XYZ file of C-alpha atoms in Angstrom:
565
model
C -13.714 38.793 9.802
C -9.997 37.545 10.409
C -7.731 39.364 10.829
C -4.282 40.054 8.706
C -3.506 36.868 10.180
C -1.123 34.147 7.722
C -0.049 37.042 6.274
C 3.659 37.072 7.229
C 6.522 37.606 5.600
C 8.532 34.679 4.429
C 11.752 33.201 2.685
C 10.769 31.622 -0.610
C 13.816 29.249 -0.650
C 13.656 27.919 1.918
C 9.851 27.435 1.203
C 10.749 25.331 -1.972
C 12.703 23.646 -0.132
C 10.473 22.259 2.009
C 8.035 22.036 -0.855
C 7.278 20.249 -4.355
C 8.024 21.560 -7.345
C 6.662 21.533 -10.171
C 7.082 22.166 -13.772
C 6.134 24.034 -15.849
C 5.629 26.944 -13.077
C 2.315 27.985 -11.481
C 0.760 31.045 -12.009
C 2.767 33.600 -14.283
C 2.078 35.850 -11.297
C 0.625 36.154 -8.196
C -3.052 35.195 -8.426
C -5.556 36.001 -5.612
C -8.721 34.034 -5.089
C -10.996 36.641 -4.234
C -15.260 36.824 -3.234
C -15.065 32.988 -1.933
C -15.745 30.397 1.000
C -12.408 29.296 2.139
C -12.518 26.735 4.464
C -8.877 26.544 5.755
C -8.851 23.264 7.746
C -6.713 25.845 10.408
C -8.262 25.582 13.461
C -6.496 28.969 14.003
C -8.507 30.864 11.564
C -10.972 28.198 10.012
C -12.554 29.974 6.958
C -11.303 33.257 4.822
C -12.878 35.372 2.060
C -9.699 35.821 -0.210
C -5.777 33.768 -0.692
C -2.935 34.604 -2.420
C -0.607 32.206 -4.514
C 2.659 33.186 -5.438
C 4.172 32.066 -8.782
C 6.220 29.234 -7.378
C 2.499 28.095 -6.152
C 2.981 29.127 -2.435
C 0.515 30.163 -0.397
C 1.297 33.797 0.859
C -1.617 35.481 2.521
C -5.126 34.219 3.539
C -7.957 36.210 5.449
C -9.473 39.395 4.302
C -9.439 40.389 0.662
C -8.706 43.910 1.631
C -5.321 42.426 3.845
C -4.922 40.029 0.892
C -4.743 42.337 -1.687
C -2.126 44.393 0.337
C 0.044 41.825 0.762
C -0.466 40.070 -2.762
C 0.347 43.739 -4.613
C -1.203 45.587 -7.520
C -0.168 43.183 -10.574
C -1.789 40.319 -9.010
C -4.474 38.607 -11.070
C -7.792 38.940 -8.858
C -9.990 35.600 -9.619
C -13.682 36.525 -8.475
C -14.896 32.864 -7.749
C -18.482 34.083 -6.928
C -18.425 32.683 -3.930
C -17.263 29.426 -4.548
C -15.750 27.045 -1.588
C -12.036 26.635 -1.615
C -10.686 23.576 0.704
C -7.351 22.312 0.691
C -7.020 19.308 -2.058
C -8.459 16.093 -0.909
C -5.776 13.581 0.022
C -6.820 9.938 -0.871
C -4.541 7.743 1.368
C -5.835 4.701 -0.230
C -6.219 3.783 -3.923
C -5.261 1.503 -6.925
C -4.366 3.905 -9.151
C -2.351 1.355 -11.427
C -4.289 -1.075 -11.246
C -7.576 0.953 -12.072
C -5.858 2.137 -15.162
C -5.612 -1.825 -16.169
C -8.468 -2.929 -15.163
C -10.374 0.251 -17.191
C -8.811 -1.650 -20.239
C -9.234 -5.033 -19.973
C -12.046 -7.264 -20.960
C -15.070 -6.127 -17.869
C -17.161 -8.389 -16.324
C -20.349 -7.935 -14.239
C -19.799 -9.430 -10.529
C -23.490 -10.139 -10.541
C -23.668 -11.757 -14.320
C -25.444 -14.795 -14.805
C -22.861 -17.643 -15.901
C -24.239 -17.378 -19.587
C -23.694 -13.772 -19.830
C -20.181 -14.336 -18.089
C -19.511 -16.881 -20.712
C -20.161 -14.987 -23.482
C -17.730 -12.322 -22.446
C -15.067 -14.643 -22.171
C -15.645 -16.047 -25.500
C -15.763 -12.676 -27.069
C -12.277 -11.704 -24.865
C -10.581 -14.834 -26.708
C -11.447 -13.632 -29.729
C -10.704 -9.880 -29.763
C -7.293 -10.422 -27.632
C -3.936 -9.805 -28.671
C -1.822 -10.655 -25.726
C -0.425 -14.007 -24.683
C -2.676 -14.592 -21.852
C -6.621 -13.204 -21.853
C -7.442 -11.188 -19.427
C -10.753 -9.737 -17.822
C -11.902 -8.392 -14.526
C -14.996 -7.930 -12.513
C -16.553 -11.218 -11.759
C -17.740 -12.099 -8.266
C -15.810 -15.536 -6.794
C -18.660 -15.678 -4.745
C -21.234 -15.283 -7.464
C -19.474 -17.749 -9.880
C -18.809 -20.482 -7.132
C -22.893 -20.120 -6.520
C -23.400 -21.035 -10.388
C -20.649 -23.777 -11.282
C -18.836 -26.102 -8.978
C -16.250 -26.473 -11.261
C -15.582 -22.985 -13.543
C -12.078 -24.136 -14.716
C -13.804 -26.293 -17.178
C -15.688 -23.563 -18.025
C -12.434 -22.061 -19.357
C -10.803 -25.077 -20.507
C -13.696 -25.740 -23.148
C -13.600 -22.083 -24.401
C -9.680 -21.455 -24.477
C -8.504 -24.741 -23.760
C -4.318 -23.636 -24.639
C -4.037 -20.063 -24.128
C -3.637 -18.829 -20.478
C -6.997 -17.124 -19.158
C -6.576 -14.671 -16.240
C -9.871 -12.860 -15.167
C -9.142 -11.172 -12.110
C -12.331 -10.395 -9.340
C -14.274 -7.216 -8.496
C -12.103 -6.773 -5.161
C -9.071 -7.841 -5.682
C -9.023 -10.834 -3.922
C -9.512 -13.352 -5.769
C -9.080 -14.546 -9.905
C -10.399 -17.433 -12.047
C -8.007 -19.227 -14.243
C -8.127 -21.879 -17.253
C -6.600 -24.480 -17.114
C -3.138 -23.528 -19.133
C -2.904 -20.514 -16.809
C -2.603 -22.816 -13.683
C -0.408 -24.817 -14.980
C 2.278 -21.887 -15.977
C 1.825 -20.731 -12.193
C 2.369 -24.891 -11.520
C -0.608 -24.914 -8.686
C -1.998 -27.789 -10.782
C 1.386 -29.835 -9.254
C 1.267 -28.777 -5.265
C -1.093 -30.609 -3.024
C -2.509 -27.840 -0.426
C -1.904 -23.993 -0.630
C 0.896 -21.561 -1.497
C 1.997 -19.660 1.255
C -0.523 -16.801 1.979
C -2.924 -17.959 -0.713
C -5.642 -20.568 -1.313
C -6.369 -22.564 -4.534
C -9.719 -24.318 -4.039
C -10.432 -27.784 -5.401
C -13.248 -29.642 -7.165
C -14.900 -31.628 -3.858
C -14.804 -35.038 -6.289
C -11.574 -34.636 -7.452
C -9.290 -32.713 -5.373
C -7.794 -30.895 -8.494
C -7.788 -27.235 -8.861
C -11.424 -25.730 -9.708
C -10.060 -22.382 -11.154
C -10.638 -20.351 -8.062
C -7.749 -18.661 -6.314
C -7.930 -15.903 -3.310
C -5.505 -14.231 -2.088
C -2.035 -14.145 -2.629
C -1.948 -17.172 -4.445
C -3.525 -14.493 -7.459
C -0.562 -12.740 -7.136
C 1.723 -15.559 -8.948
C -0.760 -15.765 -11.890
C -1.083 -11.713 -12.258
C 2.543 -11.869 -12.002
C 2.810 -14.350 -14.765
C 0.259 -12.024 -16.934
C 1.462 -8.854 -16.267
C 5.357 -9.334 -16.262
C 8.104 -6.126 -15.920
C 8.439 -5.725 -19.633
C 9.094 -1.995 -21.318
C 5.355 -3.130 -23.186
C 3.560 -3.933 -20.222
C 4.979 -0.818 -18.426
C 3.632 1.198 -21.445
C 0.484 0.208 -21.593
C 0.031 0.638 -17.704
C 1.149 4.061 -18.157
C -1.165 4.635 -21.100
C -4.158 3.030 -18.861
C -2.803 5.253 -15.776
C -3.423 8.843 -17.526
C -6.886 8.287 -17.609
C -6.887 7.626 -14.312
C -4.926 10.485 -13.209
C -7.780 12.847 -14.787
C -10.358 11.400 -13.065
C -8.407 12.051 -9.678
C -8.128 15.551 -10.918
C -11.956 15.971 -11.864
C -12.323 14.973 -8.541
C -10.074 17.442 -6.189
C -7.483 14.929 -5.393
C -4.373 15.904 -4.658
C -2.509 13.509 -3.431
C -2.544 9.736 -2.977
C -1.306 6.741 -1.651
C -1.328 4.385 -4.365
C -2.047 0.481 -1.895
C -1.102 -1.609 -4.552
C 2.352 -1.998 -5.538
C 3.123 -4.913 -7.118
C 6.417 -4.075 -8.089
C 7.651 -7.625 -10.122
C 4.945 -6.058 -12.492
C 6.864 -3.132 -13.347
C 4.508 -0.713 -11.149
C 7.156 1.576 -9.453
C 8.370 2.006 -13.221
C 5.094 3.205 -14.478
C 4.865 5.900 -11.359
C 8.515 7.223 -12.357
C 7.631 7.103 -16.251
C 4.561 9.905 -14.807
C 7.167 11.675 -13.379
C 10.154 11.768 -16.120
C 7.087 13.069 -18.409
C 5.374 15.926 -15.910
C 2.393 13.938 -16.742
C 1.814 13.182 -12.631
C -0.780 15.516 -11.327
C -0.996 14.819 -7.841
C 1.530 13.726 -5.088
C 2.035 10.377 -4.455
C 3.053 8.438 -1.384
C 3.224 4.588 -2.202
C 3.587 1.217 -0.631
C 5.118 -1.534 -1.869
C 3.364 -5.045 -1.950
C 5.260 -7.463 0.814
C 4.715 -10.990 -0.634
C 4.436 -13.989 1.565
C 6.229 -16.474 -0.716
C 9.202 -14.867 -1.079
C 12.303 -15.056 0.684
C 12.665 -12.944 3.725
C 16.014 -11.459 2.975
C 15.601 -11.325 -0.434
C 12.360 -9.409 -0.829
C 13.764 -6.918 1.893
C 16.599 -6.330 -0.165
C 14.402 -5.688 -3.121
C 12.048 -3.711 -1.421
C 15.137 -1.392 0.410
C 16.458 -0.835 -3.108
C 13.398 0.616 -4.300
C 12.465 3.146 -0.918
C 12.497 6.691 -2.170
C 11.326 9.593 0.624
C 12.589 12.714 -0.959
C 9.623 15.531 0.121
C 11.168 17.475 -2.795
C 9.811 15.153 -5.237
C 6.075 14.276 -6.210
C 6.360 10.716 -5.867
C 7.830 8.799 -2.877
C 7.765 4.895 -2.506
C 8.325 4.995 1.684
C 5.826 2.514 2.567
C 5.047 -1.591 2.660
C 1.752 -2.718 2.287
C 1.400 -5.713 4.444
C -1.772 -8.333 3.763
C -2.787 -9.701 7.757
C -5.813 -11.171 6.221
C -8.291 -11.464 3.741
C -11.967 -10.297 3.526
C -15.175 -10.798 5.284
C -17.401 -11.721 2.474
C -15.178 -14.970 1.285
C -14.691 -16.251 4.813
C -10.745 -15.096 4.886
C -10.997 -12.444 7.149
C -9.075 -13.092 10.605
C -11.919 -13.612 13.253
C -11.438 -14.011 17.191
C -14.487 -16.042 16.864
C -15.550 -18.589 13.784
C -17.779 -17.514 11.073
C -21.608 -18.780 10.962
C -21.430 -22.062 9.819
C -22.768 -23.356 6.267
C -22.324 -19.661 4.785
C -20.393 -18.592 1.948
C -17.353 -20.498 0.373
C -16.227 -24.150 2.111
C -12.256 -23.305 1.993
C -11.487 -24.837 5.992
C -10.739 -21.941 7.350
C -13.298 -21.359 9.765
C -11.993 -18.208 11.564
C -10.858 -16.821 8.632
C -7.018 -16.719 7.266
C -3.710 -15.355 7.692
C -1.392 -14.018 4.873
C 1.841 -14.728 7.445
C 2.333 -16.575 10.209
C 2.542 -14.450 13.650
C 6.478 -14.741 14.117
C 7.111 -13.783 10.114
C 4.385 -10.938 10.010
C 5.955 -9.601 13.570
C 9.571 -9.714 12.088
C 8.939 -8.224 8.605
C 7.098 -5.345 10.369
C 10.068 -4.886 13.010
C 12.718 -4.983 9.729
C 10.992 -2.949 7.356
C 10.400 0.143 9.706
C 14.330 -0.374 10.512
C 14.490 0.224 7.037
C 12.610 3.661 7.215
C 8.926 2.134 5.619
C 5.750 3.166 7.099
C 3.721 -0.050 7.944
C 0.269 0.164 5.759
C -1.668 -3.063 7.137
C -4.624 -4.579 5.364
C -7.244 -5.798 8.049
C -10.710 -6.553 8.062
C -11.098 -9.112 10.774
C -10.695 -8.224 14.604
C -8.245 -10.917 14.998
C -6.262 -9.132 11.869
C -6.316 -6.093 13.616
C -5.360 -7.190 16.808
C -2.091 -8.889 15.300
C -1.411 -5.682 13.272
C -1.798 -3.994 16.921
C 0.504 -6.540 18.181
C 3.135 -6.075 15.487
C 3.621 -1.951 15.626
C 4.093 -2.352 19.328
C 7.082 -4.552 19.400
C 8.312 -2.586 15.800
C 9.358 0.395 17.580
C 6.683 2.247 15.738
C 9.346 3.797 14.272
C 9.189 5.909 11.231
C 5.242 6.059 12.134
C 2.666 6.699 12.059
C 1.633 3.123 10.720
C -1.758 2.342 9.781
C -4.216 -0.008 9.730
C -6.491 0.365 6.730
C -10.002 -1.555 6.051
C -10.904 -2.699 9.799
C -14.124 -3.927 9.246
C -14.215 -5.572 12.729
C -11.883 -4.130 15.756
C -12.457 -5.788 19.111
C -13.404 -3.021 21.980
C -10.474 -3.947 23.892
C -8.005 -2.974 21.074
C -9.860 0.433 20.381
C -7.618 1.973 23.122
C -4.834 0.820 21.259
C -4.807 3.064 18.027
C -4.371 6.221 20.214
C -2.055 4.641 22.850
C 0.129 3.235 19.750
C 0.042 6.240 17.770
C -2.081 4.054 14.812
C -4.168 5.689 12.043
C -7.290 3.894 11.322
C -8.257 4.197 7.789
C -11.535 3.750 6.962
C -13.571 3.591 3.495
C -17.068 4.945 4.254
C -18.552 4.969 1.067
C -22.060 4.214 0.448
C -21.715 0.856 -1.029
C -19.565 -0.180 2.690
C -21.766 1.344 4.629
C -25.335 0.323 2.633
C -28.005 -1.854 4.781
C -27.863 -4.486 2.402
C -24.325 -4.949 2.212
C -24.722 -5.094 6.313
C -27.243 -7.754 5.703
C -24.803 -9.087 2.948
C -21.874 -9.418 5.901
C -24.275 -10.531 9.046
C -24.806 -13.937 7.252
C -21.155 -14.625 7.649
C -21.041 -12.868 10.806
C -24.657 -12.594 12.577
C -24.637 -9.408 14.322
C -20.832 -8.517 14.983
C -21.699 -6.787 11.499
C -23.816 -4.549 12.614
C -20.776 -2.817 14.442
C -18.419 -2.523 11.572
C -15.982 0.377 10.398
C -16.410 2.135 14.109
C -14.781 5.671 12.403
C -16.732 7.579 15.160
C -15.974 6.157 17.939
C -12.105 5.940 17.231
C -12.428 10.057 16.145
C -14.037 10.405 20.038
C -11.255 8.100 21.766
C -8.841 10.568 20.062
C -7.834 8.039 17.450
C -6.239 9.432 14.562
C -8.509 8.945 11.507
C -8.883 9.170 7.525
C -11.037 8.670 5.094
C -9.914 6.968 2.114
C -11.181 5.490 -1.457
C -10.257 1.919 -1.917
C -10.904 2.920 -5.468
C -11.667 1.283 -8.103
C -12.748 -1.114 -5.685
C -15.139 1.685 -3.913
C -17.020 4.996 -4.845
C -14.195 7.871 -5.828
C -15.916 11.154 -4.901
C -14.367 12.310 -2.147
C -17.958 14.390 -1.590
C -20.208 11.532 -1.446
C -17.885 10.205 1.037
C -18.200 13.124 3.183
C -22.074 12.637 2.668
C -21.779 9.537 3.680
C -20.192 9.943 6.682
C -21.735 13.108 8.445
C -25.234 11.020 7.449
C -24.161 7.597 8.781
C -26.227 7.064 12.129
C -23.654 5.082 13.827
C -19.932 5.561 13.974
C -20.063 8.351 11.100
C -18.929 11.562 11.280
C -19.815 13.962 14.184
C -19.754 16.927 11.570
C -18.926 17.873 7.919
C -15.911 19.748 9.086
C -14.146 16.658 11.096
C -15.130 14.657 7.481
C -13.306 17.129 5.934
C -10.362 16.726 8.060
C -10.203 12.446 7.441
C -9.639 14.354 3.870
C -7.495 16.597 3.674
C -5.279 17.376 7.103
C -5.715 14.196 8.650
C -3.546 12.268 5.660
C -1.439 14.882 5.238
C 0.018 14.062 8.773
C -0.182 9.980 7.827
C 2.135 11.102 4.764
C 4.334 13.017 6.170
C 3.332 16.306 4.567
C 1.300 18.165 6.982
C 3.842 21.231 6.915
C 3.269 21.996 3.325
C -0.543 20.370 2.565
C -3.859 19.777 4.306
C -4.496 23.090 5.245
C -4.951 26.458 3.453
C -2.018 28.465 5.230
C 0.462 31.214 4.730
C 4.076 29.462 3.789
C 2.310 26.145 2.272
C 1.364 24.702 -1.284
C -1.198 25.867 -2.670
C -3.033 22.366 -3.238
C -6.761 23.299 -3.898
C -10.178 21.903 -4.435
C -12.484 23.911 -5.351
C -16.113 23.554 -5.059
C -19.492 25.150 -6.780
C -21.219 25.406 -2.953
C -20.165 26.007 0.319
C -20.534 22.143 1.720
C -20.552 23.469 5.332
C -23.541 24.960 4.111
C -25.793 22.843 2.673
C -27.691 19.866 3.656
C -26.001 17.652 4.814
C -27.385 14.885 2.053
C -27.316 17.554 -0.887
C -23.152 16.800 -0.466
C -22.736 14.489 -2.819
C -24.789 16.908 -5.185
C -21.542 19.606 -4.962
C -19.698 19.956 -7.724
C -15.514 20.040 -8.153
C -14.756 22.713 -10.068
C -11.479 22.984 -10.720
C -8.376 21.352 -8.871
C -5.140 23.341 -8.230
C -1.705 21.303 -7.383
C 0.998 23.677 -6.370
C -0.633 26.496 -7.692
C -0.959 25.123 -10.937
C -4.746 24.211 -12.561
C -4.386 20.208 -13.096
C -8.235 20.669 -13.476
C -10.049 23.648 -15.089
C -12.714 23.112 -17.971
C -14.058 26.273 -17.664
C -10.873 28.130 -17.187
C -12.147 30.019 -14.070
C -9.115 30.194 -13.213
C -7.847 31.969 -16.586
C -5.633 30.449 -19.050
């Protein structure tokens, strides 16, 4: 048993202060969650049969219920949870959130469809669409470069006036018509746009339809302009969204997409101004590599937000090193296996800046008070990224790498000499023998040492555990499954998984002081789960149910009102 420990006294000001608010109130009074498995993520005093919450959704006294109860007082409302498992709310450092919304809502596609099936989608998207441009996502690049050399004449015989936009299962990549290249004007520049590739019929040397990387970004920007419509209907598609985080004990998250010239930051403060946001947000902003340096860092200063009184904060840049493994553009020390996967000429993979411009936008921007939140999946991207926090100061930290799909051994030192999160997303379909087979034809066997979570966690790296969604698996749960089961680089334990959840990104976003943990004088920021996790098998995990979901004090999550009305 522990003992009265966490519960001291305390002064709620200055609590609130240091805390979120939000509205309407939490509990009408104090509620204590009593009879349960409280896993505190404290090392101080790790689990706890009871927890009080005050009605400004503080956390006030945790340990014993007898202690608990004294400190809580008689007109508390005592939840029995029946022995239930409370954690601290899971913290998902990396998601789409925005972009999931959209993508839930426009016309879906199959990555794996055969080119008839794929077809008749599109067809059937003309048809029933209302907008100025079509638009779809889902489809493979890989998979539709396999079936058709030349899939802008797909397009161009099906819609052959009215833009088509159907953007890729990882977002990537997108497949245009004809009319929709020619609004974006790639079908009048000879070679690439900066950080982007348009591939070309091999006959012709025109534009095939096919664009990766940033060179997407022009066409999305095109189809998804900063209009009061478009930020509507991304708010409407976001709601949805924001429930399923909810259903699934997230609490807070770190939305990786950002793409403000499409009105995102506006649909994130429309959540806000409506007390329609249910979990904390920290956010990055997109960095675009075709923009000009001083004016994109004056657009992206404007928009930096950091108050920790608020529920949403824009305080970080998401900076693109490279691409991905599985269409050749992530940035390898060493070439990829020849003859495999798409012919684009860039045989170690490719860079969205130049060394000099990723080095100087990474020293400016954390000037500027931005956390650096690097996308790398190559070792050569990661070693750059490695390269860039060192000469940045490091300063507001910590920075990130996220993805990092390959790391040399000679940088793994680095993360915990530099002071660098590695975030990882070890969900099954990342971590799945056949997607290893998948990778090793691109890569022969440097796949088989991919993602190396574990080994950073031993070399005292700092280390979370994020989504990727909608790209990846949500469930928090099955992640932890996955990663106390992986038999290489996993997790040594279900309780360190735990922490890459919960603790570990609350001290990547700045928030460790009032979330991660279940402690006296924090928010009360709960998942809460039908088993004890710690206690099961570890490959029953994913089987655990959330339950309900508690952001500062309040249910955001609660079908079967457990926690009262």
């Amino acid at each position: 048993m522990v003992g009265i420990l966490d519960c001291r006294l305390y002064l709620p000001g200055l609590l609130l202060a240091a805390g979120m608010a939000l509205s309407p109130p939490a509990f009408a009074k104090t509620k204590v969650l009593a009879n349960a498995s409280i896993h505190t993520v404290n090392p101080k005093a790790p689990t706890a049969e009871a927890m009080a919450i005050d009605d400004n959704g503080m956390i006030i006294a945790v340990g014993p219920v007898q202690d608990v109860l004294a400190v809580a007082g008689k007109e508390a409302d005592v939840v029995d949870l029946g022995g239930r498992m409370v954690l601290p709310g899971f913290q998902d450092a990396h998601v789409h959130l925005v972009e999931a919304g959209v993508n839930e809502i426009l016309c879906e596609f199959g990555p794996f469809d055969e080119l008839d099936d794929t077809l008749a989608t599109v067809e059937a998207c003309v048809k029933s669409s209302k907008t100025d441009w079509v638009l779809g996502s889902g489809v493979s690049m890989t998979n539709l470069l396999d079936q058709s050399d030349n899939p802008i004449a797909l397009l161009d015989e099906i819609s052959p006036d009215r833009p088509v936009l159907i953007l890729d299962d990882i977002g990537h990549g997108a497949w245009a018509n004809s009319a929709a290249m020619h609004a974006a004007g790639y079908d009048a520049i000879d070679g690439n746009p900066p950080g982007g590739i348009i591939l070309r019929n091999r006959k012709t040397g025109k534009p095939n339809g096919v664009v990766l990387e940033n060179a997407q970004q022009k066409l999305r920007n095109l189809a998804f302009p900063d209009t009061p419509e478009n930020v509507e209907f991304a708010y409407e598609s976001m709601l949805p969204t924001l429930k399923t985080m909810a259903e699934n004990g997230i609490t807070t998250v770190s939305d990786a997409g950002g793409f403000w010239p499409q009105g995102h930051v506006k649909v994130w403060q429309k959540a806000l101004a409506n007390n329609t946001l249910t979990v904390r947000a920290s956010n990055a902003l997109y960095v675009y590599p075709d923009m000009p340096f001083d004016e994109q860092v004056a657009a992206l200063t404007r928009q930096f937000s950091n108050d920790p009184g608020s529920l949403l904060r824009f305080n970080q840049v998401k900076i693109y090193v490279d691409g991905i493994l599985e269409q050749r553009t992530g940035a390898l020390l060493e070439p990829y296996r020849s003859g495999a996967g798409m012919d684009h000429g860039f045989d170690r993979g490719f860079l969205y800046f130049d060394v000099d411009t990723l080095n100087h936008y990474s020293r400016v921007l954390s000037e500027k008070g931005f956390q650096l939140h690097y996308h790398v999946t190559g070792d050569r991207g990661a070693r750059l990224a490695l390269d860039a926090i060192a000469q940045s100061d490091a300063a507001p930290g910590p920075h990130r790498l996220t993805h990092l799909y390959l790391v040399d051994k000679t940088d793994l030192p680095r993360f915990k000499q530099l002071g660098v999160v590695a975030d990882f997303q070890l969900a099954p379909s990342s971590v799945d023998p056949d997607y290893v087979k998948f990778i090793r034809q691109f890569i022969g066997d440097r796949a088989d040492n991919m993602m190396p979570a574990g080994t950073l966690q031993a070399m005292g790296a700092d280390v979370v555990m994020s989504s990727d969604f909608d790209a990846d698996e949500l469930s928090p749960l099955v992640k932890i499954q996955t990663a106390v089961t992986r038999q290489k680089d996993g997790a040594p334990d279900v309780a360190t998984a735990i922490a890459w959840m919960t603790i570990n990104p609350a001290r990547l976003l700045h928030q460790d002081r009032t979330t991660g943990s279940i402690e006296v004088g924090k928010i009360a920021d709960l998942a809460i789960i039908d088993r004890d996790i710690l206690k099961v098998p570890a490959k029953a995990i994913g089987n655990a149910k959330v339950v309900a979901t508690v952001l500062q004090g309040k249910p955001v999550y609660d079908p079967d009102k457990l926690l009262g009305d």
